[in-house]
PDB file of C-alpha atoms in Angstrom:
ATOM      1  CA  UNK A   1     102.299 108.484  44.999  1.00 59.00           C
ATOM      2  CA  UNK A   2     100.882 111.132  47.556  1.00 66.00           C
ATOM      3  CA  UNK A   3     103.446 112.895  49.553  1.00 60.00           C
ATOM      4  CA  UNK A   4     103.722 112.488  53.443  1.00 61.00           C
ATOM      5  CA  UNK A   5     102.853 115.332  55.739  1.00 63.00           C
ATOM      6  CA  UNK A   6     105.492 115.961  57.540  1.00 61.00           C
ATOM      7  CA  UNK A   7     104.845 116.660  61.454  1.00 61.00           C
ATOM      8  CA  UNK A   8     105.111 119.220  63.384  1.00 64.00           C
ATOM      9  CA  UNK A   9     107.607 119.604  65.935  1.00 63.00           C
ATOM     10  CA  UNK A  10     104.850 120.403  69.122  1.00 62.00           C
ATOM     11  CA  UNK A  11     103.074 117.055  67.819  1.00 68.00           C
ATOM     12  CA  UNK A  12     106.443 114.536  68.056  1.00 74.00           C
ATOM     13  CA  UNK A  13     106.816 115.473  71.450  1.00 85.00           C
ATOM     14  CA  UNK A  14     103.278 115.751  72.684  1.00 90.00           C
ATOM     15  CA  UNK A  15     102.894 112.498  74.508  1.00 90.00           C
ATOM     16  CA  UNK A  16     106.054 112.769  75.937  1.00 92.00           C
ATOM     17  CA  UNK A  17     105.381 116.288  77.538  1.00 93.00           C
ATOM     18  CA  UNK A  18     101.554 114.648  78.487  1.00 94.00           C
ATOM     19  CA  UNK A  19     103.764 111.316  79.814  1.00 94.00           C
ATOM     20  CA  UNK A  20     105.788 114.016  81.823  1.00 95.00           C
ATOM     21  CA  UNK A  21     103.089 116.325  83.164  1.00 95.00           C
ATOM     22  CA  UNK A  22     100.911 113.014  84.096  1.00 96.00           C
ATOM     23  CA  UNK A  23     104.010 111.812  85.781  1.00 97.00           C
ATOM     24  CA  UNK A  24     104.611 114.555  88.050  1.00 96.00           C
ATOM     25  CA  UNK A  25     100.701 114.975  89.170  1.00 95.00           C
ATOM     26  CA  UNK A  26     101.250 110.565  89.674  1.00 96.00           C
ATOM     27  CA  UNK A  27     103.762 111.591  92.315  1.00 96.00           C
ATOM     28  CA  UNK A  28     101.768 113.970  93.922  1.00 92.00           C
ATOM     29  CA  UNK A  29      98.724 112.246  94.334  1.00 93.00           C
ATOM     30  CA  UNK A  30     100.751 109.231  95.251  1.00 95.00           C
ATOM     31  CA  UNK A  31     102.047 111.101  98.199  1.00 92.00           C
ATOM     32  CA  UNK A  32      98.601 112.203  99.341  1.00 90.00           C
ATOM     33  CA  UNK A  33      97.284 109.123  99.088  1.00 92.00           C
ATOM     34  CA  UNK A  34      99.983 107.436 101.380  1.00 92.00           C
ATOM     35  CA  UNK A  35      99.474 110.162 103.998  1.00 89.00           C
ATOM     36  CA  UNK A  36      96.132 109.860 103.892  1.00 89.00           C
ATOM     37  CA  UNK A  37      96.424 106.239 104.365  1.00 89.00           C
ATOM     38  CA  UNK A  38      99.303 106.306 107.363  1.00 88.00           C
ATOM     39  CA  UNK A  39      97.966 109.078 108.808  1.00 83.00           C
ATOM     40  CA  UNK A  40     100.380 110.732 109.121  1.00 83.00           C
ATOM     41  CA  UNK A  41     100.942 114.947 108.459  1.00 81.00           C
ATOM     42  CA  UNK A  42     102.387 116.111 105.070  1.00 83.00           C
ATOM     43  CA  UNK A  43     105.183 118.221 104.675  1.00 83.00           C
ATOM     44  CA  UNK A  44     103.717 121.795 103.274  1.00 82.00           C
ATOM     45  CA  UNK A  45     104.515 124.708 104.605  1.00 82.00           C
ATOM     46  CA  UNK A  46     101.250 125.548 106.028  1.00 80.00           C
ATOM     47  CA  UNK A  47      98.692 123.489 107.827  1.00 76.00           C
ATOM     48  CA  UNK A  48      96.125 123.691 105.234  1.00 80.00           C
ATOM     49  CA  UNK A  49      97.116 120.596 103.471  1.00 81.00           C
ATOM     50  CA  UNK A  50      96.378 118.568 106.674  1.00 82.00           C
ATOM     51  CA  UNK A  51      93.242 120.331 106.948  1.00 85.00           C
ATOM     52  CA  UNK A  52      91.455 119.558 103.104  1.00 84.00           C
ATOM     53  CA  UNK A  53      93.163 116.201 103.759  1.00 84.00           C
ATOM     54  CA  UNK A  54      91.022 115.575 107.515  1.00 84.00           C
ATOM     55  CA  UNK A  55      88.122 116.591 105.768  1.00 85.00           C
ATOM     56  CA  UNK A  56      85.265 114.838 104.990  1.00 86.00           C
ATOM     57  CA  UNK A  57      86.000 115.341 101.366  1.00 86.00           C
ATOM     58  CA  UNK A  58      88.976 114.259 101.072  1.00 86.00           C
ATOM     59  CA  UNK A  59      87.625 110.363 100.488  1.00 87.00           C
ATOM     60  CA  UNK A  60      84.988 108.494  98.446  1.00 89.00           C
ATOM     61  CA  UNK A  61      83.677 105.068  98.636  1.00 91.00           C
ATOM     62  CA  UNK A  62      85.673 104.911 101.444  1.00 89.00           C
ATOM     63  CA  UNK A  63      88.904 105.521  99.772  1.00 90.00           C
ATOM     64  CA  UNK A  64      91.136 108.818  99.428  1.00 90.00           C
ATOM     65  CA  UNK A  65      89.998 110.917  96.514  1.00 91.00           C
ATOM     66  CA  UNK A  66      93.822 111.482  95.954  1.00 91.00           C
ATOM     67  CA  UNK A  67      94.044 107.325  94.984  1.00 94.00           C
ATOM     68  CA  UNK A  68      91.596 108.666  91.907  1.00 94.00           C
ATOM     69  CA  UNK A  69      93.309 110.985  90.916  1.00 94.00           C
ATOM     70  CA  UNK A  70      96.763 108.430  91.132  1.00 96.00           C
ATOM     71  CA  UNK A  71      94.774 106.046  89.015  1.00 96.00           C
ATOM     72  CA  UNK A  72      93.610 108.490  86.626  1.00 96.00           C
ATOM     73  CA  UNK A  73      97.041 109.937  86.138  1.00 97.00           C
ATOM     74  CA  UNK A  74      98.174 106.638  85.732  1.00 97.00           C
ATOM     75  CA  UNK A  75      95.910 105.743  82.988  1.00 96.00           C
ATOM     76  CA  UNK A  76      96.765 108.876  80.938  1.00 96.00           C
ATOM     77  CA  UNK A  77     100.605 108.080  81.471  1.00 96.00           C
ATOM     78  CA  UNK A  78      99.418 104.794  79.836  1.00 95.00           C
ATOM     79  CA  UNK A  79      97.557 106.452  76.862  1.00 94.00           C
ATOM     80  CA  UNK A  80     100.097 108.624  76.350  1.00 94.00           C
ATOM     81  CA  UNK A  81     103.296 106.572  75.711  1.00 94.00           C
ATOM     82  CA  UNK A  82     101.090 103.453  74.482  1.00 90.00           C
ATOM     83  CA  UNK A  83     102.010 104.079  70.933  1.00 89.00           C
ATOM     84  CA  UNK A  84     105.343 104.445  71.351  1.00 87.00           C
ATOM     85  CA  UNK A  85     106.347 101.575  72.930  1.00 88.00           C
ATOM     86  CA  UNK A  86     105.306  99.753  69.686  1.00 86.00           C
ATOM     87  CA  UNK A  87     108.357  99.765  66.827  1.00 78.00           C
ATOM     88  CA  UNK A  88     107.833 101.748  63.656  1.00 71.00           C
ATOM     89  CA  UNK A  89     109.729  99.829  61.823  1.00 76.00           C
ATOM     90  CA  UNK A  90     108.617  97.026  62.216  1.00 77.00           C
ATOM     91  CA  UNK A  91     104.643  97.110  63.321  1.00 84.00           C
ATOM     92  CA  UNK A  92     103.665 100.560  61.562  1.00 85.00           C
ATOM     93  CA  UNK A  93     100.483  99.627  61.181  1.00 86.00           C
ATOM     94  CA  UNK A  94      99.656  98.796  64.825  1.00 88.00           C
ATOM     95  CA  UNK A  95     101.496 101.875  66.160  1.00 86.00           C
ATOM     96  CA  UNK A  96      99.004 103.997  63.563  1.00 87.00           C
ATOM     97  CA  UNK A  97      95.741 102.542  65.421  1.00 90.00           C
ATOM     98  CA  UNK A  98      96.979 102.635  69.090  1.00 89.00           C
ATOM     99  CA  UNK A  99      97.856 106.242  68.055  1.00 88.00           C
ATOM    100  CA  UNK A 100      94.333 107.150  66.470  1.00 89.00           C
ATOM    101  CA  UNK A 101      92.603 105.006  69.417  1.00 92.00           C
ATOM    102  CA  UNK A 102      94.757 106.838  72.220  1.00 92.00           C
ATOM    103  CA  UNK A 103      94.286 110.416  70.661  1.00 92.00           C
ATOM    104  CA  UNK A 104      90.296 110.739  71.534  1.00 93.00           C
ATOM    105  CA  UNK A 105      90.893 108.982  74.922  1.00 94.00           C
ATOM    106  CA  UNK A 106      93.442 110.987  76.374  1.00 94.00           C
ATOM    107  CA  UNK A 107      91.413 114.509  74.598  1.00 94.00           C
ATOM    108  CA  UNK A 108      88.385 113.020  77.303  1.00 95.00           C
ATOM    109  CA  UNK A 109      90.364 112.045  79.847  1.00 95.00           C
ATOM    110  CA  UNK A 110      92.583 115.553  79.912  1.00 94.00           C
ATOM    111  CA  UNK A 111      89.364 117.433  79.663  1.00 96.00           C
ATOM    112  CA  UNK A 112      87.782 115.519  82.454  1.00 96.00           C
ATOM    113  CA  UNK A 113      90.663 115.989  84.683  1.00 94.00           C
ATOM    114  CA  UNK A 114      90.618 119.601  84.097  1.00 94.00           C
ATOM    115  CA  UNK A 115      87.033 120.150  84.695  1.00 96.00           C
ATOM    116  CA  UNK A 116      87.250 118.097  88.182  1.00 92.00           C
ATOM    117  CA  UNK A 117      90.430 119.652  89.348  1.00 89.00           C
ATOM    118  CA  UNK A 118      88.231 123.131  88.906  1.00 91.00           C
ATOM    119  CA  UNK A 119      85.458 121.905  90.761  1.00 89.00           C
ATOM    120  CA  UNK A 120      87.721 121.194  93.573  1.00 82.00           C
TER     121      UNK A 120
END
């Protein structure tokens, strides 16, 4: 009988910390898009916020880029914790292919986000 690998620590808690980080940016973006949608003036300390936000820019199709960026965070919150919603115990085997399904998806979707935030 082969012997189980045992996991590293970084990898039991790397959705989580991807669920967190995806969470915060959620809020942000989520907050842009609603001022951008009111109309209203955001609360940073400088008026360069309002600024990129009044720009041209600042939508797409018509919409506020920041409701993208909402909507992509919001799909790697749900690639991230996907997997472990799903009981070990009892449905192994379906927790082992939403994990090896989710892993390439959020690599793509990370990397994407990355390169676009740069551009901006």
């Amino acid at each position: 009988m082969p012997r189980k690998k045992s996991t590293p620590k970084f990898h039991r808690y790397t959705r989580l910390l991807i669920a967190g980080l995806a969470t915060v940016g959620a809020a942000v973006t989520a907050y842009l898009t609603a001022v951008k949608l009111t109309g209203s003036s955001t609360t940073c300390p400088t008026k360069g916020c309002d600024i990129v936000l009044s720009s041209p820019y600042a939508t797409v199709f018509g919409q506020p880029l920041a409701l993208f960026g909402l909507l992509a965070y919001i799909s790697m919150i749900g690639l991230a914790i996907a997997p472990l919603l799903v009981s070990s115990n009892q449905q192994k085997e379906l927790r082992e292919k939403l994990t090896n399904w989710t892993k390439p998806l959020l690599l793509i979707g990370g990397t994407a986000m990355m390169i676009f935030s740069g551009y901006l």
